[in-house]
Amino acid sequence: MSEIAKKASSAKDALAAAAGLSRHDFSAERANELFERIFQEAPIAMAIVDLDYRFVQVNAAMCEMVGYSEQELTQLRSLDITFPEDVDVTRQNAQMLLNGAAGSSFEKRYVRKDNEVIWINCTVHPIELGDGQPRYRLGMVQDITQRKRAEEEIHKLNQDLEQRVQERTAELQAANRELQNDIAERKQTEEALRESEKRLAQAQRIAHLGYWERDLDTDRVVWSNETYRVFGLSPQEKVNHFAGFQERIYPEDREMVMQAIEKALKGGPRYEVEYRVVWPSGEVRFVHSQGDVILDESGQPRRMFGTVQDVTGRKQAEEALREAEQKYRAIFENAVEGIFQTTPEGKYISVNPALARLYGYDSPAELMASVGDIAGTIYVDPERRAAFKRLIETKGSVELFEYEVFRKDGSKIWLCENARAVRDVNGVIMYYEGTVEDITERKLVDEVKRASKAKSEFLSRMSHELRTPLNAILGFSQLLERQKPTEIQQKRIGYILSAGKHLLGLINEVLDISRIEAGRMQLSLEPVCIADALEETLDLMRPLATERTIQLSASVDIDAGVHVLADRQRFKQVLLNLLNNAVKYTPFCGGVTVSYNVNGNDKVRVLVSDTGPGIPPEKLARLFTPFDRLGAEQSAVEGTGLGLALSQRLMQAMGGSIGADSAVGKGSTFWIELPRTKSPLEKLPVRNEANGARESTSQSRIRSILYIEDNLSNLSLIEQMLAERPGTALLTTMQGKVGLDLARQHSPDLILLDLHLPDLPGWDVLSQLKANATTRDIPVVVISADATKRQINRLMAAGAAHYLTKPLDVTKFFRVLDETTDIGGTKLPAEAISNVEVKEACQST
Ligand code: ADP
């Protein structure tokens, strides 16, 4: 038990003893003693201080509390042991007491003698000594250090706790914020993931790229929507098992796919295959699939995943490309034209076999290896290559570019090229490509054609000019012949006539050649008596045959009257050419025979055989090639090499044919074949009474004829010819307009019209005659040197009754005259003449 506790206990005892006494028993002394005893032994520290804070009296508990002895304390002031910071509180409290406040309690600190600071609770009561004036203060002091410390501890704890709560709260708030952020971030991530999944799905759909997974333990499979589409299924038609996948593989490809999977699972090459799948509709599609294997920790395959893509479009394009490539290859390899690709510098990149052949090389490889510089090696004129490059580089392509090249053996050929420049994305020329064609032959032919055309045009003009004077020569000779000449005159006239005719024939031939070459051949088909034609041509040939002592014989039945449908002039021309060849190529004293045979009812074949040198079989095929004289150019025999070519074309134009058989050293037989036709005389109607009566009456009247012609010799020729017809009166004029007036005034029975008039074209004169009621029905016979078919057709269509060509064939003239005017003489029916001369002329070309 502490000292204070002991004292307290004895104080209690003292008070208890005191409690047994009555108030009246207390004397002042006794009371002081008692108070002293209670004061001293009180378990609570007590001190009496004066107004100056001097300890007046202190009890033992007080001394124990502050560590000072009573004596030491009474030497001190309470302020001396008060903790400096609490001095003010002490003073304030003391002041309150002085101001009349009853006892008050407050807390403050003392500094013990050993300097320990203790907390006390001090309850102060004023003490007055009966005069009402407070003189002392009694303080009861309680050590509350423990409590204060506990309180401080608690306070500190509270503070700690609060700080920790605050810290924790802050931590929680931070964590919460982080969580919020995390959540927001996660939401964003989820959103982004969803977006990305959506995009992925879109991308998959666009690319036809599906995703698949296979669990190798369970063989379960997971397919993305696009994978379903790739297999022609909807995602609702669940395929959960690997077997479902296998079923959809095209049967022939199944094994290959399974093997590829097996190899990948065993660590072999990565799984990547192309195979076909069969859609439920039966359609077969191509897919490309690839995938990876996932292994567990022990290296065992657990899962496979990968992609599958529909590549049908690509496959089809590849197939089309392959086919196109094959086609192109075939064209490239087999083309007749040369195909090439070259660098702009002039090196071949690729060439086809045709090009190699063209240049005389054995193979494309040999050509490419041999030619390093096209301009220098191939081009005859390297400037042409420069021109080619300029063209292709500025225009991008060249068409029909012609140039001459050297072949491997040094020979030259002409080529025609079409090419284009192939550029890269920057427009830089990578190479040229194109085709070439050998045009050497065409070049030659063109050259020949050009020369020939120029010659034809010249000949055509010349011969036309020659025909007009010949008209007078032949016409007047024929007239003279009809005027009963003396024998000697007759002979001379004969010479003039035959020379004129020969000259006319020659001119005609020259004209024919030019016309054939210009493609303007005119024919007039009519029944031609074979015997007559042969006789005429043989007559012409006789002088030459005699000259060359060639025996000319003809086994021809003149009375047979066999006719062929032909252009009389051209037919005779061909015969003449064959006979001429036979006579000129057969050596002196040889023989030439002419014959014909009827081939069935359709054809007549005329044969010209000679005992000449014959033609070697290898040359026979060249007989009809223009300008090819088969070596005769080396001999003394003159010729152009055109006769047979011309004959062949004429025969073809007349619907016939020509050919030859020959044996070297024995002779040749040339033949021509033409369609057979009836004699025109067979078509003559049987003359009856009525016709005879008409003829006799018609002969009794004068017929008037108007001749519109500006050439005096022609006018005079017709005048003299008509002098043979006593029943005719001739009106003539050299002007077209005057002719029209005369026609209207005199209404002649016939108008003869020339086409080349000084004032009006003959065409206009005819049109106006036909347009006028007075002259419309007068038959008009056109007489012109222009014998073109177009011209004849045009004038016949415009109303001409006949078209006669100059030089006039007198017999034919009278025939036409008779027909159109009924002016005496033997007449042919109109249809017999016009049919043959006009209609068949139209059919002939
Ligand atoms: P040419 O003007 O040279 O006679 P042709 O076209 O008439 O031209 O004949 C062509 C070639 O055919 C002649 O150059 C000649 O070599 C040959 N030929 C034509 N007829 C005979 C023939 N009867 N006998 C031998 N060779 C002939």
Tab-separated table of C-alpha atoms and ligand atoms in Angstrom, residues 577-578 580-586 608 610 612-615 622-625 627-633 637-647 662 667-670, ligand 1:
chain	number	residue	atom	x	y	z
A	577	ASN	CA	-2.744	-16.211	-180.353
A	578	LEU	CA	-2.657	-20.008	-180.197
A	580	ASN	CA	0.490	-17.576	-183.877
A	581	ASN	CA	2.386	-19.357	-181.075
A	582	ALA	CA	2.136	-22.693	-182.866
A	583	VAL	CA	3.480	-21.209	-186.077
A	584	LYS	CA	6.197	-19.105	-184.506
A	585	TYR	CA	7.544	-21.746	-182.096
A	586	THR	CA	7.424	-24.614	-184.594
A	608	VAL	CA	-4.330	-26.228	-182.113
A	610	ASP	CA	1.947	-28.309	-183.678
A	612	GLY	CA	7.156	-27.896	-182.407
A	613	PRO	CA	9.710	-28.352	-179.625
A	614	GLY	CA	7.151	-29.146	-176.954
A	615	ILE	CA	7.164	-27.853	-173.414
A	622	ARG	CA	3.815	-21.615	-165.695
A	623	LEU	CA	2.330	-21.305	-169.180
A	624	PHE	CA	-0.327	-18.801	-168.171
A	625	THR	CA	1.834	-16.739	-165.836
A	627	PHE	CA	5.513	-12.307	-168.569
A	628	ASP	CA	6.864	-15.799	-168.059
A	629	ARG	CA	8.256	-16.855	-171.448
A	630	LEU	CA	9.589	-20.148	-170.095
A	631	GLY	CA	13.025	-19.418	-171.481
A	632	ALA	CA	11.844	-18.294	-174.925
A	633	GLU	CA	13.272	-14.889	-174.177
A	637	VAL	CA	11.283	-15.790	-181.285
A	638	GLU	CA	9.720	-12.511	-180.372
A	639	GLY	CA	6.974	-12.242	-177.813
A	640	THR	CA	5.853	-10.576	-174.633
A	641	GLY	CA	4.843	-13.553	-172.509
A	642	LEU	CA	1.364	-12.069	-172.182
A	643	GLY	CA	-0.463	-13.838	-174.973
A	644	LEU	CA	-1.443	-16.960	-173.081
A	645	ALA	CA	-2.147	-15.090	-169.843
A	646	LEU	CA	-4.471	-12.808	-171.785
A	647	SER	CA	-6.047	-15.777	-173.565
A	662	SER	CA	2.814	-31.223	-174.620
A	667	GLY	CA	4.965	-30.976	-180.143
A	668	SER	CA	2.191	-29.260	-178.242
A	669	THR	CA	-1.573	-29.172	-178.357
A	670	PHE	CA	-3.283	-26.090	-176.967
B	1	ADP	P1	4.938	-15.138	-176.004
B	1	ADP	O1	4.653	-13.722	-176.330
B	1	ADP	O2	6.233	-15.341	-175.384
B	1	ADP	O3	4.662	-16.079	-177.082
B	1	ADP	P2	2.724	-16.457	-174.678
B	1	ADP	O4	2.008	-16.086	-173.455
B	1	ADP	O5	1.910	-16.562	-175.862
B	1	ADP	O6	3.915	-15.442	-174.808
B	1	ADP	O7	3.424	-17.841	-174.395
B	1	ADP	C1	4.165	-18.033	-173.250
B	1	ADP	C2	5.289	-18.967	-173.447
B	1	ADP	O8	4.819	-20.308	-173.686
B	1	ADP	C3	6.116	-18.670	-174.651
B	1	ADP	O9	7.115	-17.690	-174.379
B	1	ADP	C4	6.712	-20.005	-174.970
B	1	ADP	O10	7.870	-20.246	-174.218
B	1	ADP	C5	5.651	-20.968	-174.550
B	1	ADP	N1	4.821	-21.445	-175.694
B	1	ADP	C6	3.618	-20.971	-176.046
B	1	ADP	N2	3.133	-21.663	-177.078
B	1	ADP	C7	4.031	-22.596	-177.375
B	1	ADP	C8	4.115	-23.626	-178.370
B	1	ADP	N3	3.140	-23.851	-179.266
B	1	ADP	N4	5.208	-24.413	-178.372
B	1	ADP	C9	6.199	-24.195	-177.497
B	1	ADP	N5	6.194	-23.258	-176.573
B	1	ADP	C10	5.106	-22.458	-176.501
